[in-house]
Amino acid sequence: MSQKINIAIVGLGFGAEFIPIYQRHPNANMYAICQRTESKLNAVGDQYGIDVRYTSYEDLLNDPKVDAVHINSPIPNHAEQTLKALRAGKHVACTVPMATSVEDCMEIVKVCKETGKKYMMMETVVYAREFLFVKELYEKGELGKIQFLKASHQQDMEGWPDYWPGLPPMHYATHCVGPVAGLLKLEAEYVSCFGSGTISEDLAKIHNSPFAVESAHIKFKDSDLSAYVYRSLFDVARQYRESFEVYGSKKSFEWPLIEGEDPVIHTAKKPEHEIAEHVKTPDYAHLLPEEIQQFTGHGVYDADDNSHLSFVQGGGHGGSHPHLANEFIAALIEDRDPFPNAWQSANWTSVGILAHESALQGGALIQLPDFKNA
């Protein structure tokens, strides 16, 4: 496969993590970068030797050589920039979440169908080594029948910029919805969520969202399974944790309680004191083209002091970045939907948006739109 996809990265904070991955990917050409701040644009362009640079997103979309954009801009811009790119005939990879409204999620799904362009939400958790480990156990039959799925994302976001202060916890829920839906490629059908506790008044009034914690149950369509996910962002004492747990009839996987410790496998029908054991999570670099395997073990930023806060707190996102880039490029080369595709991304994102609505209504059941058949 000698074909190369011309990639443009939009937003060079967290987005810069991906530049050297695309530069080394055998089927990608790291063609252009886009950043409003010209000094930052030129600093990154000079550092990585990228000649094509844009301060204007519209100018970038008018460049016929751009095949696909990878959007890493602030969350409120995701939907608008995605829709503009799709309508300009570009494929889109976008960091999470897909959008901030259910309506925008639906619009993106429809525009993908109209244009025939591919969309992938770059959800790190479903390409992290822990998820790939559980997926491998499941596919080998070691877990048996899956009975229940659980995930959490707890983080102290005090001091984060602009958009984050006072954010309703479930408005940024894809890191915990993604793995519980993604393992069996399930579609969330409806959700019920409760709010608990209160954050400080100055934070609560920003989004009219008082809750310190939001916890939701998700029912999956055409499945006997449901999942439980919970989120907190402010005024809750908890080390950063993006956890994902799976309970099967033969084996179950539980996330460690403390960052840096090993996860636990429970094996049924053993003597009680032997049921639980710590396991090392293997790396899955071997699934990648050789040229980018090195990036599962360390971040691009690890060598210096300007690490992006999400990368530091997120423990390097489980080595997911090269897997995400590879899935997007491979899907374009092979002319197939990436995972997660547009309707899956819309489903996962909307679970969180509607979970918050449910919490405001005291836990009301809220149905998700049928994005799959939109």
Coordinates of C-alpha atoms in Angstrom, one line a residue:
M1 CA 0.0 0.0 0.0
S2 CA 1.9 3.0 -1.3
Q3 CA -1.0 5.4 -1.1
K4 CA -0.5 8.4 1.2
I5 CA -3.2 10.5 2.9
N6 CA -2.4 14.3 3.2
I7 CA -3.2 15.1 6.8
A8 CA -3.8 18.6 8.3
I9 CA -3.8 19.1 12.0
V10 CA -5.9 21.8 13.4
G11 CA -5.0 23.1 16.9
L12 CA -1.4 22.6 18.1
G13 CA -1.7 22.2 21.9
F14 CA -2.7 18.6 22.4
G15 CA -2.7 18.2 18.6
A16 CA 1.1 18.5 18.4
E17 CA 1.3 15.0 20.0
F18 CA 0.2 13.5 16.7
I19 CA 2.6 15.3 14.3
P20 CA 5.5 12.9 14.6
I21 CA 3.2 9.9 14.5
Y22 CA 1.7 11.0 11.1
Q23 CA 5.2 12.0 9.9
R24 CA 6.4 8.4 10.4
H25 CA 3.2 6.6 9.4
P26 CA 3.8 4.8 6.1
N27 CA 0.5 5.8 4.6
A28 CA 0.3 9.4 5.9
N29 CA 1.9 12.7 4.7
M30 CA 1.9 15.2 7.5
Y31 CA 1.0 18.0 5.1
A32 CA -0.3 21.0 6.9
I33 CA -0.9 22.6 10.3
C34 CA -3.4 25.2 11.4
Q35 CA -3.3 27.5 14.5
R36 CA -4.7 31.0 15.0
T37 CA -1.7 32.2 16.9
E38 CA 1.0 32.7 14.3
S39 CA 3.9 32.6 16.7
K40 CA 2.8 29.2 17.9
L41 CA 2.1 28.0 14.4
N42 CA 5.6 28.9 13.2
A43 CA 7.3 27.5 16.3
V44 CA 5.6 24.1 15.8
G45 CA 6.1 24.3 12.0
D46 CA 9.8 25.0 12.4
Q47 CA 10.2 22.3 15.1
Y48 CA 8.7 19.6 12.9
G49 CA 9.7 20.9 9.5
I50 CA 6.2 21.4 8.2
D51 CA 6.0 24.0 5.4
V52 CA 2.3 24.4 4.8
R53 CA 0.9 26.6 7.6
Y54 CA -2.5 28.3 8.1
T55 CA -3.8 30.7 10.6
S56 CA -7.2 30.6 8.9
Y57 CA -9.2 27.4 9.0
E58 CA -11.2 28.5 6.0
D59 CA -8.0 28.9 4.0
L60 CA -6.9 25.4 5.0
L61 CA -10.2 23.9 3.8
N62 CA -9.8 25.6 0.5
D63 CA -6.5 23.8 -0.1
P64 CA -7.3 21.0 -2.5
K65 CA -4.3 19.0 -1.4
V66 CA -5.7 18.4 2.1
D67 CA -7.4 15.0 2.2
A68 CA -8.3 14.9 5.9
V69 CA -8.3 17.1 8.9
H70 CA -7.5 16.1 12.5
I71 CA -9.3 18.6 14.8
N72 CA -7.8 19.3 18.2
S73 CA -9.4 22.7 18.8
P74 CA -11.4 23.8 21.9
I75 CA -14.6 21.7 22.5
P76 CA -17.1 24.5 21.5
N77 CA -15.5 24.5 18.0
H78 CA -15.6 20.8 17.3
A79 CA -19.0 20.5 15.6
E80 CA -18.7 23.7 13.5
Q81 CA -15.2 22.8 12.3
T82 CA -16.2 19.2 11.6
L83 CA -19.2 20.2 9.5
K84 CA -17.2 22.8 7.6
A85 CA -14.6 20.2 6.8
L86 CA -17.0 17.5 5.7
R87 CA -18.8 20.0 3.4
A88 CA -15.5 21.0 2.0
G89 CA -14.9 17.4 1.0
K90 CA -12.4 16.5 3.7
H91 CA -12.4 13.4 6.0
V92 CA -12.5 14.3 9.7
A93 CA -10.8 12.9 12.8
C94 CA -11.8 15.0 15.9
T95 CA -10.8 14.8 19.5
V96 CA -13.6 14.2 22.0
P97 CA -16.4 15.0 22.3
M98 CA -18.0 15.0 18.8
A99 CA -20.2 18.0 19.7
T100 CA -21.9 19.8 22.6
S101 CA -25.5 19.2 21.5
V102 CA -27.5 16.2 20.3
E103 CA -28.6 18.2 17.3
D104 CA -25.1 18.8 16.1
C105 CA -24.3 15.1 16.6
M106 CA -27.2 14.3 14.3
E107 CA -26.1 16.9 11.8
I108 CA -22.6 15.5 11.5
V109 CA -24.0 11.9 11.0
K110 CA -26.3 13.2 8.2
V111 CA -23.6 15.2 6.5
C112 CA -21.3 12.2 6.5
K113 CA -24.0 10.3 4.7
E114 CA -24.6 13.1 2.2
T115 CA -20.9 13.7 1.4
G116 CA -19.6 10.1 1.7
K117 CA -16.7 11.4 3.9
K118 CA -15.4 9.5 6.9
Y119 CA -15.6 10.7 10.5
M120 CA -13.8 9.3 13.5
M121 CA -14.0 10.6 17.1
M122 CA -10.5 10.1 18.5
E123 CA -11.6 8.4 21.8
T124 CA -8.3 7.5 23.5
V125 CA -9.8 4.9 25.9
V126 CA -10.9 2.4 23.3
Y127 CA -7.3 2.3 22.0
A128 CA -5.5 2.3 25.4
R129 CA -3.6 -0.8 26.2
E130 CA -6.0 -1.7 29.1
F131 CA -9.0 -1.7 26.7
L132 CA -7.0 -3.7 24.1
F133 CA -6.1 -6.2 26.7
V134 CA -9.7 -6.7 27.8
K135 CA -10.8 -6.9 24.2
E136 CA -8.3 -9.6 23.5
L137 CA -9.4 -11.6 26.6
Y138 CA -13.0 -11.3 25.4
E139 CA -12.3 -12.3 21.8
K140 CA -10.4 -15.4 23.1
G141 CA -13.4 -16.4 25.1
E142 CA -11.6 -16.0 28.4
L143 CA -14.1 -13.7 30.0
G144 CA -17.1 -16.0 29.1
K145 CA -20.4 -14.2 28.7
I146 CA -20.2 -10.5 29.5
Q147 CA -22.7 -9.7 32.3
F148 CA -22.0 -6.1 33.3
L149 CA -19.8 -3.1 32.3
K150 CA -18.7 -0.2 34.5
A151 CA -16.5 2.9 34.0
S152 CA -15.6 6.1 35.7
H153 CA -13.7 9.3 34.9
Q154 CA -12.8 11.4 37.9
Q155 CA -10.5 14.4 37.6
D156 CA -9.9 17.6 39.4
M157 CA -10.2 20.3 36.7
E158 CA -9.6 23.3 38.9
G159 CA -7.3 25.6 37.0
W160 CA -8.2 24.4 33.5
P161 CA -9.0 27.1 31.0
D162 CA -12.0 28.8 29.4
Y163 CA -14.6 26.1 28.8
W164 CA -14.0 23.8 31.7
P165 CA -15.0 25.7 34.9
G166 CA -18.4 24.5 36.2
L167 CA -18.9 22.1 33.2
P168 CA -21.6 19.5 33.9
P169 CA -19.7 16.2 34.5
M170 CA -21.6 14.2 31.9
H171 CA -20.9 16.8 29.2
Y172 CA -17.5 15.2 28.9
A173 CA -18.3 11.6 29.3
T174 CA -16.9 9.8 26.3
H175 CA -13.9 8.5 28.2
C176 CA -16.3 6.3 30.3
V177 CA -19.1 5.8 27.8
G178 CA -16.7 4.8 25.0
P179 CA -15.3 1.6 26.6
V180 CA -18.6 0.2 28.0
A181 CA -20.3 0.7 24.6
G182 CA -17.2 0.0 22.5
L183 CA -16.1 -3.4 23.8
L184 CA -19.1 -5.3 22.3
K185 CA -19.9 -2.4 19.8
L186 CA -23.2 -1.8 21.5
E187 CA -25.6 1.0 20.9
A188 CA -26.9 2.9 23.9
E189 CA -30.7 3.0 23.7
Y190 CA -31.7 5.1 26.8
V191 CA -30.1 6.5 29.9
S192 CA -31.0 7.5 33.4
C193 CA -28.7 9.7 35.5
F194 CA -28.6 11.1 39.0
G195 CA -26.7 14.2 40.2
S196 CA -25.2 14.1 43.7
G197 CA -23.6 16.8 45.9
T198 CA -23.0 20.4 44.9
I199 CA -20.0 22.3 43.7
S200 CA -19.1 25.8 44.8
E201 CA -21.6 28.5 43.8
D202 CA -19.2 30.4 41.6
L203 CA -18.7 27.3 39.5
A204 CA -22.3 26.1 39.6
K205 CA -23.8 29.3 38.2
I206 CA -21.6 29.2 35.0
H207 CA -23.6 26.3 33.4
N208 CA -26.5 26.2 35.9
S209 CA -25.2 22.8 36.9
P210 CA -24.9 22.2 40.6
F211 CA -23.8 18.6 40.7
A212 CA -20.4 17.4 42.0
V213 CA -21.0 13.9 40.7
E214 CA -23.2 12.5 38.0
S215 CA -23.8 8.7 37.8
A216 CA -25.7 7.1 35.0
H217 CA -27.1 3.8 33.9
I218 CA -27.1 3.0 30.2
K219 CA -29.4 0.4 28.6
F220 CA -28.1 -1.1 25.4
K221 CA -30.2 -1.8 22.3
D222 CA -30.9 -5.4 21.3
S223 CA -28.8 -6.6 24.3
D224 CA -29.4 -7.9 27.8
L225 CA -26.6 -5.7 29.0
S226 CA -26.6 -2.4 30.9
A227 CA -23.6 -0.3 32.1
Y228 CA -22.9 2.1 34.9
V229 CA -20.7 5.2 34.5
Y230 CA -19.9 8.0 36.8
R231 CA -18.1 11.4 36.5
S232 CA -16.7 14.2 38.7
L233 CA -14.8 17.3 37.8
F234 CA -14.8 19.7 40.9
D235 CA -14.9 19.6 44.7
V236 CA -14.4 15.8 45.0
A237 CA -11.3 14.3 46.5
R238 CA -10.0 11.7 44.1
Q239 CA -6.8 11.0 42.2
Y240 CA -7.2 11.2 38.4
R241 CA -8.9 8.0 37.3
E242 CA -10.3 6.8 34.0
S243 CA -11.4 3.4 34.9
F244 CA -13.1 0.6 32.9
E245 CA -14.3 -2.7 34.4
V246 CA -15.9 -5.7 32.8
Y247 CA -17.7 -8.6 34.6
G248 CA -17.9 -11.9 32.8
S249 CA -19.1 -15.4 33.7
K250 CA -15.6 -16.8 33.6
K251 CA -13.3 -13.9 34.3
S252 CA -13.7 -10.2 35.3
F253 CA -11.4 -7.3 34.9
E254 CA -11.1 -4.5 37.5
W255 CA -9.2 -1.2 37.3
P256 CA -6.6 -0.5 40.0
L257 CA -7.8 2.0 42.7
I258 CA -4.4 3.8 42.7
E259 CA -2.7 5.1 39.6
G260 CA 0.4 3.1 38.7
E261 CA -0.8 -0.1 40.3
D262 CA -1.8 -3.2 38.3
P263 CA -5.3 -4.1 37.4
V264 CA -7.0 -7.2 38.9
I265 CA -8.4 -10.3 37.2
H266 CA -11.0 -12.3 39.0
T267 CA -11.4 -16.0 37.9
A268 CA -14.6 -17.9 38.7
K269 CA -14.6 -21.2 40.6
K270 CA -11.2 -21.0 42.1
P271 CA -10.6 -21.2 45.9
E272 CA -11.8 -17.9 47.3
H273 CA -8.3 -16.6 48.1
E274 CA -7.1 -17.3 44.6
I275 CA -10.0 -15.7 42.7
A276 CA -8.3 -12.3 42.5
E277 CA -4.9 -11.7 41.1
H278 CA -2.9 -8.6 39.9
V279 CA -1.9 -8.7 36.2
K280 CA 0.4 -6.7 34.0
T281 CA -1.2 -5.1 31.1
P282 CA 0.8 -5.8 27.9
D283 CA 1.5 -3.2 25.3
Y284 CA 0.0 -3.6 21.9
A285 CA 2.6 -1.9 19.7
H286 CA 2.8 -5.0 17.6
L287 CA -0.6 -4.2 16.1
L288 CA 0.8 -1.1 14.5
P289 CA 3.1 -0.4 11.5
E290 CA 6.7 -0.8 12.7
E291 CA 7.5 2.9 12.0
I292 CA 5.1 4.2 14.7
Q293 CA 5.4 1.4 17.3
Q294 CA 7.7 3.5 19.5
F295 CA 4.9 5.9 20.3
T296 CA 2.9 3.6 22.5
G297 CA 5.5 3.8 25.2
H298 CA 6.1 7.5 25.5
G299 CA 4.5 10.8 24.5
V300 CA 6.1 13.2 22.1
Y301 CA 6.2 15.7 25.0
D302 CA 7.8 13.5 27.5
A303 CA 11.3 14.9 26.8
D304 CA 10.5 18.5 27.9
D305 CA 8.5 20.5 30.4
N306 CA 5.5 21.7 28.3
S307 CA 3.4 18.5 28.5
H308 CA -0.3 19.0 27.8
L309 CA -2.2 18.7 31.1
S310 CA -4.6 16.1 29.7
F311 CA -1.6 13.9 28.8
V312 CA 0.1 14.2 32.2
Q313 CA -3.1 13.6 34.2
G314 CA -4.3 10.9 31.7
G315 CA -1.2 8.8 32.2
G316 CA -0.2 9.2 28.5
H317 CA -3.7 8.0 27.5
G318 CA -2.6 4.3 27.7
G319 CA -0.4 4.5 24.6
S320 CA -3.5 5.1 22.4
H321 CA -2.3 7.9 20.2
P322 CA -0.5 5.9 17.5
H323 CA -3.4 3.4 17.5
L324 CA -5.9 6.3 16.9
A325 CA -3.8 7.8 14.0
N326 CA -3.3 4.3 12.5
E327 CA -7.1 3.4 12.6
F328 CA -8.0 6.7 10.9
I329 CA -5.4 6.4 8.2
A330 CA -6.1 2.7 7.6
A331 CA -9.9 3.3 7.3
L332 CA -9.3 6.0 4.6
I333 CA -6.8 3.7 2.7
E334 CA -9.2 0.7 3.0
D335 CA -12.3 2.8 2.3
R336 CA -14.1 1.6 5.4
D337 CA -15.7 3.2 8.4
P338 CA -13.2 3.9 11.2
F339 CA -14.0 2.9 14.8
P340 CA -15.8 4.7 16.2
N341 CA -17.5 6.0 13.1
A342 CA -20.0 8.9 12.9
W343 CA -23.1 7.3 14.3
Q344 CA -21.2 5.5 17.1
S345 CA -19.4 8.8 18.1
A346 CA -22.8 10.5 18.1
N347 CA -24.3 7.8 20.3
W348 CA -21.5 7.9 22.8
T349 CA -21.4 11.7 23.0
S350 CA -25.2 12.0 23.3
V351 CA -25.3 9.5 26.2
G352 CA -23.4 12.1 28.3
I353 CA -25.4 15.1 27.0
L354 CA -28.7 13.4 27.7
A355 CA -27.5 11.9 31.0
H356 CA -27.1 15.5 32.3
E357 CA -30.6 16.3 31.1
S358 CA -31.8 13.2 33.0
A359 CA -30.0 14.3 36.2
L360 CA -31.7 17.7 36.0
Q361 CA -35.0 15.9 35.8
G362 CA -34.3 13.7 38.8
G363 CA -33.2 10.6 36.9
A364 CA -35.8 10.5 34.2
L365 CA -35.3 7.9 31.5
I366 CA -34.3 9.6 28.2
Q367 CA -34.2 7.8 24.9
L368 CA -31.3 8.4 22.5
P369 CA -32.0 9.3 18.9
D370 CA -31.5 6.6 16.2
F371 CA -28.3 7.9 14.8
K372 CA -27.5 4.6 13.0
N373 CA -30.5 5.0 10.7
A374 CA -30.5 8.7 10.4

